[in-house]
mmCIF file of C-alpha atoms and ligand atoms in Angstrom:
data_model
loop_
_atom_site.group_PDB
_atom_site.id
_atom_site.type_symbol
_atom_site.label_atom_id
_atom_site.label_comp_id
_atom_site.label_asym_id
_atom_site.label_seq_id
_atom_site.Cartn_x
_atom_site.Cartn_y
_atom_site.Cartn_z
ATOM 1 C CA MET A 202 18.479 -19.661 -3.002
ATOM 2 C CA THR A 203 20.755 -22.035 -4.910
ATOM 3 C CA ALA A 204 20.666 -25.743 -4.095
ATOM 4 C CA ARG A 205 24.242 -25.516 -2.848
ATOM 5 C CA ARG A 206 23.474 -22.606 -0.526
ATOM 6 C CA LEU A 207 20.371 -24.367 0.801
ATOM 7 C CA CYS A 208 22.395 -27.506 1.513
ATOM 8 C CA ALA A 209 25.066 -25.488 3.290
ATOM 9 C CA SER A 210 22.377 -23.774 5.371
ATOM 10 C CA LEU A 211 20.699 -27.037 6.263
ATOM 11 C CA LEU A 212 23.998 -28.573 7.304
ATOM 12 C CA LEU A 213 24.694 -25.668 9.606
ATOM 13 C CA VAL A 214 21.218 -25.863 11.071
ATOM 14 C CA ALA A 215 21.567 -29.608 11.547
ATOM 15 C CA ALA A 216 24.896 -29.071 13.300
ATOM 16 C CA ALA A 217 23.289 -26.513 15.577
ATOM 17 C CA LEU A 218 20.405 -28.818 16.424
ATOM 18 C CA VAL A 219 22.749 -31.639 17.361
ATOM 19 C CA GLY A 220 24.945 -29.264 19.341
ATOM 20 C CA CYS A 221 22.269 -27.346 21.233
ATOM 21 C CA GLY A 222 19.329 -29.694 21.503
ATOM 22 C CA ALA A 223 16.923 -26.956 20.373
ATOM 23 C CA ASP A 224 13.566 -27.335 22.057
ATOM 24 C CA SER A 225 10.584 -26.793 19.818
ATOM 25 C CA HIS A 226 8.316 -26.174 22.818
ATOM 26 C CA MET A 227 10.535 -23.376 24.014
ATOM 27 C CA ALA A 228 10.175 -23.818 27.755
ATOM 28 C CA PRO A 229 12.359 -23.114 29.530
ATOM 29 C CA PHE A 230 14.479 -20.826 27.393
ATOM 30 C CA VAL A 231 18.213 -21.038 27.904
ATOM 31 C CA PRO A 232 19.348 -17.449 27.639
ATOM 32 C CA ASP A 233 23.014 -16.719 27.365
ATOM 33 C CA THR A 234 23.226 -13.456 29.263
ATOM 34 C CA THR A 235 26.911 -13.654 30.000
ATOM 35 C CA HIS A 236 28.355 -13.669 26.507
ATOM 36 C CA ALA A 237 27.831 -11.329 23.606
ATOM 37 C CA ALA A 238 26.507 -13.293 20.631
ATOM 38 C CA PRO A 239 28.732 -16.341 21.006
ATOM 39 C CA ALA A 240 30.726 -16.794 17.831
ATOM 40 C CA ASP A 241 29.784 -20.463 17.633
ATOM 41 C CA THR A 242 26.031 -19.763 17.637
ATOM 42 C CA VAL A 243 24.541 -20.465 14.235
ATOM 43 C CA PRO A 244 23.300 -17.077 13.039
ATOM 44 C CA LEU A 245 19.585 -16.357 12.713
ATOM 45 C CA ARG A 246 19.981 -15.690 9.005
ATOM 46 C CA VAL A 247 21.182 -19.265 8.436
ATOM 47 C CA TYR A 248 18.082 -20.660 10.112
ATOM 48 C CA GLY A 249 15.996 -18.172 8.146
ATOM 49 C CA ASP A 250 17.605 -19.215 4.848
ATOM 50 C CA ALA A 251 16.764 -22.834 5.567
ATOM 51 C CA ARG A 252 13.105 -21.846 6.030
ATOM 52 C CA GLY A 253 13.014 -19.505 3.032
ATOM 53 C CA ARG A 254 12.590 -16.424 5.251
ATOM 54 C CA PHE A 255 14.678 -13.302 5.452
ATOM 55 C CA VAL A 256 15.508 -12.246 8.989
ATOM 56 C CA GLY A 257 15.953 -8.479 9.179
ATOM 57 C CA ALA A 258 16.696 -5.543 11.450
ATOM 58 C CA ALA A 259 16.685 -1.759 11.327
ATOM 59 C CA THR A 260 20.199 -0.331 11.222
ATOM 60 C CA GLY A 261 19.679 2.607 13.562
ATOM 61 C CA THR A 262 23.031 4.392 13.556
ATOM 62 C CA ALA A 263 25.017 1.146 13.557
ATOM 63 C CA LEU A 264 26.777 1.950 10.294
ATOM 64 C CA THR A 265 28.312 5.176 11.586
ATOM 65 C CA MET A 266 28.632 4.502 15.310
ATOM 66 C CA PRO A 267 32.295 4.891 16.344
ATOM 67 C CA GLY A 268 34.450 2.655 18.536
ATOM 68 C CA ASP A 269 33.955 -0.895 19.759
ATOM 69 C CA SER A 270 30.189 -0.499 20.131
ATOM 70 C CA GLY A 271 29.786 0.418 16.465
ATOM 71 C CA ALA A 272 32.060 -2.416 15.378
ATOM 72 C CA ARG A 273 30.152 -4.909 17.510
ATOM 73 C CA LEU A 274 26.763 -3.726 16.190
ATOM 74 C CA ARG A 275 27.908 -3.992 12.592
ATOM 75 C CA THR A 276 29.194 -7.482 13.276
ATOM 76 C CA ILE A 277 25.859 -8.508 14.792
ATOM 77 C CA LEU A 278 23.957 -6.960 11.898
ATOM 78 C CA ALA A 279 25.995 -8.613 9.163
ATOM 79 C CA ARG A 280 26.360 -11.950 10.897
ATOM 80 C CA GLN A 281 22.834 -12.468 12.199
ATOM 81 C CA PHE A 282 20.589 -10.787 9.633
ATOM 82 C CA SER A 283 19.919 -11.256 5.924
ATOM 83 C CA MET A 284 17.733 -8.163 5.464
ATOM 84 C CA LEU A 285 17.912 -4.609 6.718
ATOM 85 C CA TRP A 286 16.023 -1.352 6.629
ATOM 86 C CA THR A 287 16.579 2.156 7.824
ATOM 87 C CA GLY A 288 14.051 3.941 10.022
ATOM 88 C CA THR A 289 15.430 7.313 8.976
ATOM 89 C CA PHE A 290 17.421 7.603 5.807
ATOM 90 C CA MET A 291 14.795 6.696 3.188
ATOM 91 C CA LYS A 292 12.027 8.831 4.614
ATOM 92 C CA PHE A 293 10.726 11.906 2.823
ATOM 93 C CA ASP A 294 12.044 14.462 5.324
ATOM 94 C CA TYR A 295 15.548 13.019 5.292
ATOM 95 C CA LEU A 296 15.802 12.505 1.529
ATOM 96 C CA ARG A 297 14.261 15.862 0.588
ATOM 97 C CA PRO A 298 15.546 18.828 2.586
ATOM 98 C CA SER A 299 13.984 20.932 -0.164
ATOM 99 C CA ARG A 300 12.020 20.311 -3.308
ATOM 100 C CA SER A 301 15.105 20.373 -5.529
ATOM 101 C CA VAL A 302 17.592 18.565 -3.251
ATOM 102 C CA TYR A 303 17.825 14.787 -2.891
ATOM 103 C CA ASN A 304 20.087 13.547 -0.117
ATOM 104 C CA TYR A 305 20.972 9.910 -0.854
ATOM 105 C CA THR A 306 24.340 9.610 0.898
ATOM 106 C CA GLN A 307 23.229 7.732 4.027
ATOM 107 C CA ALA A 308 20.671 5.581 2.254
ATOM 108 C CA ASP A 309 23.293 4.585 -0.301
ATOM 109 C CA SER A 310 25.629 3.503 2.522
ATOM 110 C CA VAL A 311 22.867 1.275 3.901
ATOM 111 C CA VAL A 312 22.464 -0.372 0.496
ATOM 112 C CA ALA A 313 26.253 -0.718 0.099
ATOM 113 C CA PHE A 314 26.578 -2.327 3.553
ATOM 114 C CA ALA A 315 23.854 -4.783 2.616
ATOM 115 C CA GLN A 316 25.498 -5.640 -0.686
ATOM 116 C CA ARG A 317 28.882 -6.196 0.969
ATOM 117 C CA ASN A 318 27.287 -8.565 3.455
ATOM 118 C CA ARG A 319 24.917 -10.455 1.113
ATOM 119 C CA MET A 320 21.824 -8.863 2.651
ATOM 120 C CA VAL A 321 18.717 -7.444 0.998
ATOM 121 C CA VAL A 322 17.165 -4.065 1.785
ATOM 122 C CA ARG A 323 13.523 -3.091 2.348
ATOM 123 C CA GLY A 324 12.812 0.425 1.159
ATOM 124 C CA HIS A 325 10.849 2.341 3.797
ATOM 125 C CA THR A 326 8.855 4.431 2.947
ATOM 126 C CA LEU A 327 7.494 6.572 0.085
ATOM 127 C CA VAL A 328 4.114 7.847 1.303
ATOM 128 C CA TRP A 329 3.585 8.409 5.032
ATOM 129 C CA HIS A 330 1.883 11.092 7.091
ATOM 130 C CA GLN A 331 4.871 11.409 9.439
ATOM 131 C CA GLN A 332 8.416 12.585 8.755
ATOM 132 C CA VAL A 333 7.146 14.865 6.019
ATOM 133 C CA PRO A 334 9.304 18.011 5.668
ATOM 134 C CA ALA A 335 8.030 21.434 6.677
ATOM 135 C CA TRP A 336 8.331 22.702 3.126
ATOM 136 C CA VAL A 337 5.605 20.201 2.140
ATOM 137 C CA LEU A 338 3.452 20.555 5.266
ATOM 138 C CA ASN A 339 3.481 24.345 5.269
ATOM 139 C CA GLY A 340 3.630 24.909 1.533
ATOM 140 C CA ASN A 341 -0.102 25.491 1.088
ATOM 141 C CA TYR A 342 0.125 23.713 -2.237
ATOM 142 C CA PRO A 343 -3.000 23.218 -4.322
ATOM 143 C CA PRO A 344 -3.901 19.538 -4.891
ATOM 144 C CA ASP A 345 -2.349 19.384 -8.368
ATOM 145 C CA THR A 346 1.004 20.689 -7.147
ATOM 146 C CA LEU A 347 0.964 18.294 -4.210
ATOM 147 C CA ARG A 348 0.233 15.468 -6.645
ATOM 148 C CA ALA A 349 3.213 16.550 -8.769
ATOM 149 C CA ILE A 350 5.453 16.737 -5.694
ATOM 150 C CA LEU A 351 4.549 13.197 -4.640
ATOM 151 C CA GLU A 352 4.854 11.845 -8.171
ATOM 152 C CA GLU A 353 8.287 13.399 -8.690
ATOM 153 C CA HIS A 354 9.386 12.088 -5.273
ATOM 154 C CA ILE A 355 8.360 8.541 -6.124
ATOM 155 C CA GLU A 356 9.882 8.750 -9.593
ATOM 156 C CA ASN A 357 13.223 10.026 -8.350
ATOM 157 C CA VAL A 358 13.540 7.805 -5.283
ATOM 158 C CA VAL A 359 12.306 4.555 -6.834
ATOM 159 C CA GLY A 360 14.456 5.346 -9.866
ATOM 160 C CA HIS A 361 17.521 5.947 -7.706
ATOM 161 C CA PHE A 362 17.214 2.557 -6.002
ATOM 162 C CA LYS A 363 16.008 0.647 -9.048
ATOM 163 C CA GLY A 364 17.316 -2.915 -9.026
ATOM 164 C CA LYS A 365 18.741 -2.581 -5.507
ATOM 165 C CA LEU A 366 15.829 -3.264 -3.132
ATOM 166 C CA ALA A 367 13.848 -6.354 -2.162
ATOM 167 C CA ALA A 368 10.687 -4.370 -1.389
ATOM 168 C CA TRP A 369 9.278 -0.854 -1.183
ATOM 169 C CA ASP A 370 6.781 0.202 1.443
ATOM 170 C CA VAL A 371 4.977 2.425 -1.024
ATOM 171 C CA VAL A 372 2.233 3.491 1.372
ATOM 172 C CA ASN A 373 2.664 3.384 5.155
ATOM 173 C CA GLU A 374 -0.136 3.605 7.741
ATOM 174 C CA ALA A 375 -2.793 5.138 5.514
ATOM 175 C CA MET A 376 -5.569 3.486 7.523
ATOM 176 C CA GLY A 377 -6.774 5.114 10.724
ATOM 177 C CA ASP A 378 -7.219 3.092 13.890
ATOM 178 C CA ASP A 379 -10.994 3.484 13.512
ATOM 179 C CA GLY A 380 -11.001 1.715 10.132
ATOM 180 C CA ASN A 381 -11.397 4.888 8.074
ATOM 181 C CA LEU A 382 -8.663 6.225 5.831
ATOM 182 C CA ARG A 383 -6.562 8.805 7.656
ATOM 183 C CA SER A 384 -6.859 12.390 6.656
ATOM 184 C CA THR A 385 -3.260 13.423 5.932
ATOM 185 C CA VAL A 386 -1.264 15.918 3.951
ATOM 186 C CA TRP A 387 -1.323 13.446 1.058
ATOM 187 C CA SER A 388 -5.053 12.754 1.103
ATOM 188 C CA ALA A 389 -5.496 16.358 -0.067
ATOM 189 C CA ILE A 390 -4.324 15.057 -3.471
ATOM 190 C CA GLY A 391 -7.621 13.220 -3.847
ATOM 191 C CA PRO A 392 -9.111 9.818 -2.996
ATOM 192 C CA ASP A 393 -6.987 8.042 -5.602
ATOM 193 C CA TYR A 394 -3.622 9.003 -4.081
ATOM 194 C CA ILE A 395 -2.890 5.496 -2.757
ATOM 195 C CA GLU A 396 -3.614 3.814 -6.054
ATOM 196 C CA GLN A 397 -1.602 6.458 -7.900
ATOM 197 C CA ALA A 398 1.386 5.991 -5.608
ATOM 198 C CA PHE A 399 1.510 2.300 -6.512
ATOM 199 C CA ARG A 400 1.122 3.108 -10.230
ATOM 200 C CA TRP A 401 3.891 5.715 -10.174
ATOM 201 C CA ALA A 402 6.237 3.325 -8.373
ATOM 202 C CA ARG A 403 5.483 0.464 -10.743
ATOM 203 C CA ALA A 404 6.027 2.673 -13.793
ATOM 204 C CA VAL A 405 9.588 3.453 -12.665
ATOM 205 C CA ASP A 406 10.599 -0.032 -11.518
ATOM 206 C CA PRO A 407 8.611 -2.939 -12.942
ATOM 207 C CA GLU A 408 10.487 -5.474 -10.783
ATOM 208 C CA VAL A 409 10.661 -4.292 -7.177
ATOM 209 C CA PRO A 410 7.890 -5.767 -4.993
ATOM 210 C CA LEU A 411 5.512 -3.022 -3.813
ATOM 211 C CA TYR A 412 4.011 -3.184 -0.312
ATOM 212 C CA TYR A 413 1.322 -1.578 1.802
ATOM 213 C CA ASN A 414 2.579 -1.438 5.440
ATOM 214 C CA ASP A 415 0.650 -0.830 8.682
ATOM 215 C CA TYR A 416 0.340 -1.588 12.426
ATOM 216 C CA ASN A 417 -2.446 -3.098 14.561
ATOM 217 C CA ILE A 418 -3.570 -5.211 11.622
ATOM 218 C CA GLU A 419 -1.766 -8.440 12.594
ATOM 219 C CA THR A 420 -4.950 -10.233 13.659
ATOM 220 C CA VAL A 421 -8.541 -10.093 12.466
ATOM 221 C CA ASN A 422 -10.002 -6.849 13.796
ATOM 222 C CA ALA A 423 -11.847 -3.760 12.558
ATOM 223 C CA LYS A 424 -8.681 -2.102 11.271
ATOM 224 C CA SER A 425 -7.345 -5.175 9.469
ATOM 225 C CA ASP A 426 -10.836 -5.676 7.986
ATOM 226 C CA ALA A 427 -10.626 -2.150 6.598
ATOM 227 C CA VAL A 428 -7.117 -2.705 5.204
ATOM 228 C CA TYR A 429 -8.315 -5.971 3.685
ATOM 229 C CA ARG A 430 -11.118 -4.104 1.897
ATOM 230 C CA LEU A 431 -8.709 -1.376 0.763
ATOM 231 C CA LEU A 432 -6.212 -3.817 -0.733
ATOM 232 C CA SER A 433 -8.891 -6.019 -2.207
ATOM 233 C CA ASP A 434 -10.380 -2.958 -3.900
ATOM 234 C CA LEU A 435 -6.956 -1.877 -5.186
ATOM 235 C CA LYS A 436 -6.386 -5.354 -6.612
ATOM 236 C CA THR A 437 -9.789 -5.310 -8.306
ATOM 237 C CA ARG A 438 -8.907 -1.989 -9.890
ATOM 238 C CA GLY A 439 -5.692 -3.468 -11.274
ATOM 239 C CA ALA A 440 -3.294 -1.546 -9.017
ATOM 240 C CA PHE A 441 0.197 -2.983 -8.809
ATOM 241 C CA ILE A 442 0.473 -4.122 -5.243
ATOM 242 C CA ASP A 443 2.532 -7.188 -4.429
ATOM 243 C CA GLY A 444 2.426 -7.484 -0.699
ATOM 244 C CA ILE A 445 1.462 -6.347 2.747
ATOM 245 C CA GLY A 446 3.775 -5.514 5.634
ATOM 246 C CA PHE A 447 2.665 -6.122 9.210
ATOM 247 C CA GLN A 448 4.607 -3.920 11.629
ATOM 248 C CA PHE A 449 4.113 -5.932 14.848
ATOM 249 C CA HIS A 450 4.512 -3.234 17.478
ATOM 250 C CA TYR A 451 3.212 -4.805 20.672
ATOM 251 C CA THR A 452 3.593 -4.869 24.371
ATOM 252 C CA ALA A 453 4.749 -8.432 24.930
ATOM 253 C CA GLN A 454 1.865 -9.249 27.284
ATOM 254 C CA ALA A 455 -0.672 -8.341 24.606
ATOM 255 C CA ALA A 456 1.057 -9.913 21.606
ATOM 256 C CA PRO A 457 -1.054 -12.204 19.402
ATOM 257 C CA SER A 458 -0.975 -15.988 19.245
ATOM 258 C CA ALA A 459 0.426 -17.825 16.237
ATOM 259 C CA ASP A 460 -3.102 -19.067 15.448
ATOM 260 C CA ALA A 461 -4.538 -15.542 15.378
ATOM 261 C CA ILE A 462 -1.680 -14.329 13.182
ATOM 262 C CA ALA A 463 -1.888 -17.244 10.764
ATOM 263 C CA ALA A 464 -5.680 -16.883 10.416
ATOM 264 C CA ASN A 465 -5.314 -13.226 9.455
ATOM 265 C CA PHE A 466 -2.346 -13.827 7.158
ATOM 266 C CA ALA A 467 -4.361 -16.489 5.335
ATOM 267 C CA ARG A 468 -6.951 -14.026 4.051
ATOM 268 C CA PHE A 469 -4.291 -11.643 2.741
ATOM 269 C CA THR A 470 -2.548 -14.585 1.104
ATOM 270 C CA ALA A 471 -5.858 -15.394 -0.584
ATOM 271 C CA LEU A 472 -5.764 -11.916 -2.132
ATOM 272 C CA GLY A 473 -2.540 -12.977 -3.840
ATOM 273 C CA LEU A 474 -0.317 -10.855 -1.611
ATOM 274 C CA LYS A 475 3.145 -11.643 -0.270
ATOM 275 C CA ILE A 476 3.464 -11.134 3.471
ATOM 276 C CA GLN A 477 6.314 -9.651 5.481
ATOM 277 C CA ILE A 478 6.743 -8.854 9.157
ATOM 278 C CA THR A 479 8.379 -5.461 8.916
ATOM 279 C CA GLU A 480 9.085 -3.665 12.231
ATOM 280 C CA ALA A 481 8.658 -6.142 15.046
ATOM 281 C CA ASP A 482 9.170 -5.124 18.627
ATOM 282 C CA MET A 483 7.693 -6.499 21.832
ATOM 283 C CA HIS A 484 7.846 -3.984 24.639
ATOM 284 C CA VAL A 485 8.104 -4.829 28.320
ATOM 285 C CA ALA A 486 8.454 -2.827 31.496
ATOM 286 C CA VAL A 487 12.028 -1.700 32.100
ATOM 287 C CA GLN A 488 14.203 -0.458 34.924
ATOM 288 C CA ASN A 489 17.500 1.199 34.035
ATOM 289 C CA GLY A 490 17.117 -0.196 30.542
ATOM 290 C CA PHE A 491 16.741 -3.817 31.642
ATOM 291 C CA ALA A 492 13.640 -5.988 31.794
ATOM 292 C CA GLY A 493 12.894 -8.497 34.568
ATOM 293 C CA ALA A 494 13.399 -12.221 34.052
ATOM 294 C CA ALA A 495 9.686 -13.073 33.935
ATOM 295 C CA ASP A 496 8.982 -10.365 31.378
ATOM 296 C CA LEU A 497 11.869 -11.586 29.237
ATOM 297 C CA GLN A 498 10.194 -14.978 29.110
ATOM 298 C CA VAL A 499 6.860 -13.435 28.115
ATOM 299 C CA GLN A 500 8.670 -11.442 25.452
ATOM 300 C CA ALA A 501 10.432 -14.546 24.173
ATOM 301 C CA ARG A 502 7.093 -16.323 23.788
ATOM 302 C CA ALA A 503 5.660 -13.335 21.943
ATOM 303 C CA TYR A 504 8.538 -13.476 19.451
ATOM 304 C CA ARG A 505 8.171 -17.238 19.146
ATOM 305 C CA ASP A 506 4.464 -16.921 18.347
ATOM 306 C CA MET A 507 5.143 -14.222 15.769
ATOM 307 C CA VAL A 508 7.767 -16.346 14.005
ATOM 308 C CA ASN A 509 5.428 -19.340 14.071
ATOM 309 C CA GLY A 510 2.633 -17.238 12.563
ATOM 310 C CA CYS A 511 4.962 -16.468 9.658
ATOM 311 C CA LEU A 512 6.192 -20.045 9.325
ATOM 312 C CA ARG A 513 2.616 -21.306 9.077
ATOM 313 C CA THR A 514 2.043 -18.936 6.175
ATOM 314 C CA PRO A 515 3.786 -20.050 2.981
ATOM 315 C CA ASN A 516 3.517 -16.524 1.526
ATOM 316 C CA CYS A 517 5.289 -14.970 4.516
ATOM 317 C CA ASN A 518 8.901 -14.525 3.456
ATOM 318 C CA ALA A 519 10.449 -12.095 5.932
ATOM 319 C CA ILE A 520 10.674 -11.420 9.659
ATOM 320 C CA GLU A 521 12.160 -8.024 10.317
ATOM 321 C CA ILE A 522 12.746 -6.289 13.634
ATOM 322 C CA GLU A 523 12.645 -2.616 14.631
ATOM 323 C CA GLY A 524 16.244 -2.437 15.842
ATOM 324 C CA ILE A 525 19.355 -4.443 16.612
ATOM 325 C CA TYR A 526 19.650 -3.880 20.365
ATOM 326 C CA ASP A 527 17.652 -2.343 23.200
ATOM 327 C CA GLY A 528 20.009 0.608 23.461
ATOM 328 C CA GLN A 529 18.765 1.880 20.138
ATOM 329 C CA ALA A 530 15.262 0.722 19.355
ATOM 330 C CA TRP A 531 12.115 2.680 18.650
ATOM 331 C CA VAL A 532 9.655 2.589 21.544
ATOM 332 C CA SER A 533 6.196 4.092 21.261
ATOM 333 C CA ASP A 534 6.075 5.197 24.900
ATOM 334 C CA PRO A 535 9.554 5.221 26.484
ATOM 335 C CA ALA A 536 8.157 6.422 29.817
ATOM 336 C CA GLN A 537 6.451 3.059 30.276
ATOM 337 C CA TRP A 538 8.031 0.534 27.964
ATOM 338 C CA GLY A 539 11.296 -0.561 26.510
ATOM 339 C CA ALA A 540 13.742 -3.386 25.888
ATOM 340 C CA PRO A 541 11.785 -4.436 22.792
ATOM 341 C CA VAL A 542 14.255 -6.308 20.585
ATOM 342 C CA LEU A 543 16.574 -9.324 20.542
ATOM 343 C CA TYR A 544 19.776 -7.929 22.099
ATOM 344 C CA ASP A 545 19.917 -6.061 25.414
ATOM 345 C CA ILE A 546 21.529 -2.682 26.059
ATOM 346 C CA ARG A 547 24.886 -4.416 26.494
ATOM 347 C CA MET A 548 24.406 -6.096 23.134
ATOM 348 C CA ARG A 549 23.925 -9.546 24.619
ATOM 349 C CA PRO A 550 21.355 -11.898 23.083
ATOM 350 C CA LYS A 551 18.160 -12.115 25.140
ATOM 351 C CA PRO A 552 15.713 -14.994 25.610
ATOM 352 C CA ALA A 553 13.813 -13.512 22.676
ATOM 353 C CA TYR A 554 16.863 -14.105 20.478
ATOM 354 C CA TYR A 555 16.931 -17.793 21.409
ATOM 355 C CA ALA A 556 13.169 -18.016 20.970
ATOM 356 C CA VAL A 557 13.414 -16.750 17.390
ATOM 357 C CA GLN A 558 16.328 -19.082 16.754
ATOM 358 C CA ALA A 559 14.510 -22.124 18.151
ATOM 359 C CA ALA A 560 11.242 -21.337 16.341
ATOM 360 C CA LEU A 561 13.109 -21.095 13.038
ATOM 361 C CA ALA A 562 14.978 -24.316 13.802
ATOM 362 C CA ALA A 563 11.962 -26.372 14.887
ATOM 363 C CA ARG A 564 10.244 -28.654 12.339
HETATM 364 C C1 XIL B 1492 10.701 4.960 13.496
HETATM 365 C C2 XIL B 1492 12.199 4.777 13.383
HETATM 366 O O1 XIL B 1492 12.601 3.533 13.841
HETATM 367 C C3 XIL B 1492 12.912 5.862 14.125
HETATM 368 O O2 XIL B 1492 14.318 5.726 13.952
HETATM 369 C C4 XIL B 1492 12.430 7.202 13.643
HETATM 370 O O3 XIL B 1492 13.048 8.221 14.387
HETATM 371 C C5 XIL B 1492 10.928 7.305 13.750
HETATM 372 O O4 XIL B 1492 10.343 6.241 13.049
HETATM 373 N N1 XIL B 1492 6.094 3.040 12.248
HETATM 374 C C6 XIL B 1492 6.892 3.116 11.129
HETATM 375 C C7 XIL B 1492 8.344 3.388 11.265
HETATM 376 O O5 XIL B 1492 6.447 2.831 10.018
HETATM 377 O O6 XIL B 1492 8.859 4.128 10.190
HETATM 378 C C8 XIL B 1492 8.671 4.061 12.573
HETATM 379 O O7 XIL B 1492 10.091 4.014 12.695
HETATM 380 C C9 XIL B 1492 7.989 3.412 13.736
HETATM 381 C C10 XIL B 1492 6.511 3.396 13.581
#
């Protein structure tokens, strides 16, 4: 960030603090549930800039949604966020309908939208066990052919976006919940497939930061221990890994404290890794799409604690959320949970929005 931009950001934040009396202790929250993203609210990205953190969201279908709803979502996205990602358009199955066809149209529009609105893009994701096309899954390829398929995928895709992304999730969710590496279509390549993926990506683009990304590793536990050992081993072997992404999919009631997050982040920082929060959502019980007032407060505190965990970690440079609004957010178990992000189904900012804002503003 230039000195001039930082000063401008700080002035805006200062104006907001004077105007709103932001409360660093966060209780009670003052949700504005009657207005859609008031135009005079200082955007999250301005607070994020002042703290040296990107604030991001997944686009969903915001870029192509017709009518007023689409226009409003795009306005929220561009105004509030400085980073974006797509949960669909950069995945293997979407990009590669067949071995010889690369389908970059939608992903390119995401990058173009970001460039027009001074946002950065996280690339997500190159190697994952889900959203793999049938032609790969059912191809019965011998290990060497599978290796070639993955290598050519990484070469083409990283090459296509060279110079345009702020990060690549090279490998996503390779660790099983039991702390052993998952057995996936890609593990058939051989035990070195993770290391190779990072090497192939680095060979094509020497600049873009390369990340390992996973869930249920936000605090110290058996799975994060295993990921720590994996990344530490990769580092020792000279693999080109720059950072780790923590997904942060939680039910709000069970979300971790800032202390627990910061303690875990510290050991990954000590490995020399950058840290990003990549897919945050905090689920609560819902009825007709809406959460109850008490749950919204619990959710707001969960978001606050997550932001504070990042702010206590100098290497943590991004806080990114799974969707823009509750009407279009990924939920692991929609029968039980929902309303996981910062704007409700009517696109109004929730207590969680103000919690993120206040946590970023507090000193
Ligand atoms: C989700 C996307 O948000 C959805 O749009 C898509 O249909 C399925 O995937 N962990 C991940 C993300 O790493 O890629 C997933 O995103 C959510 C779980």
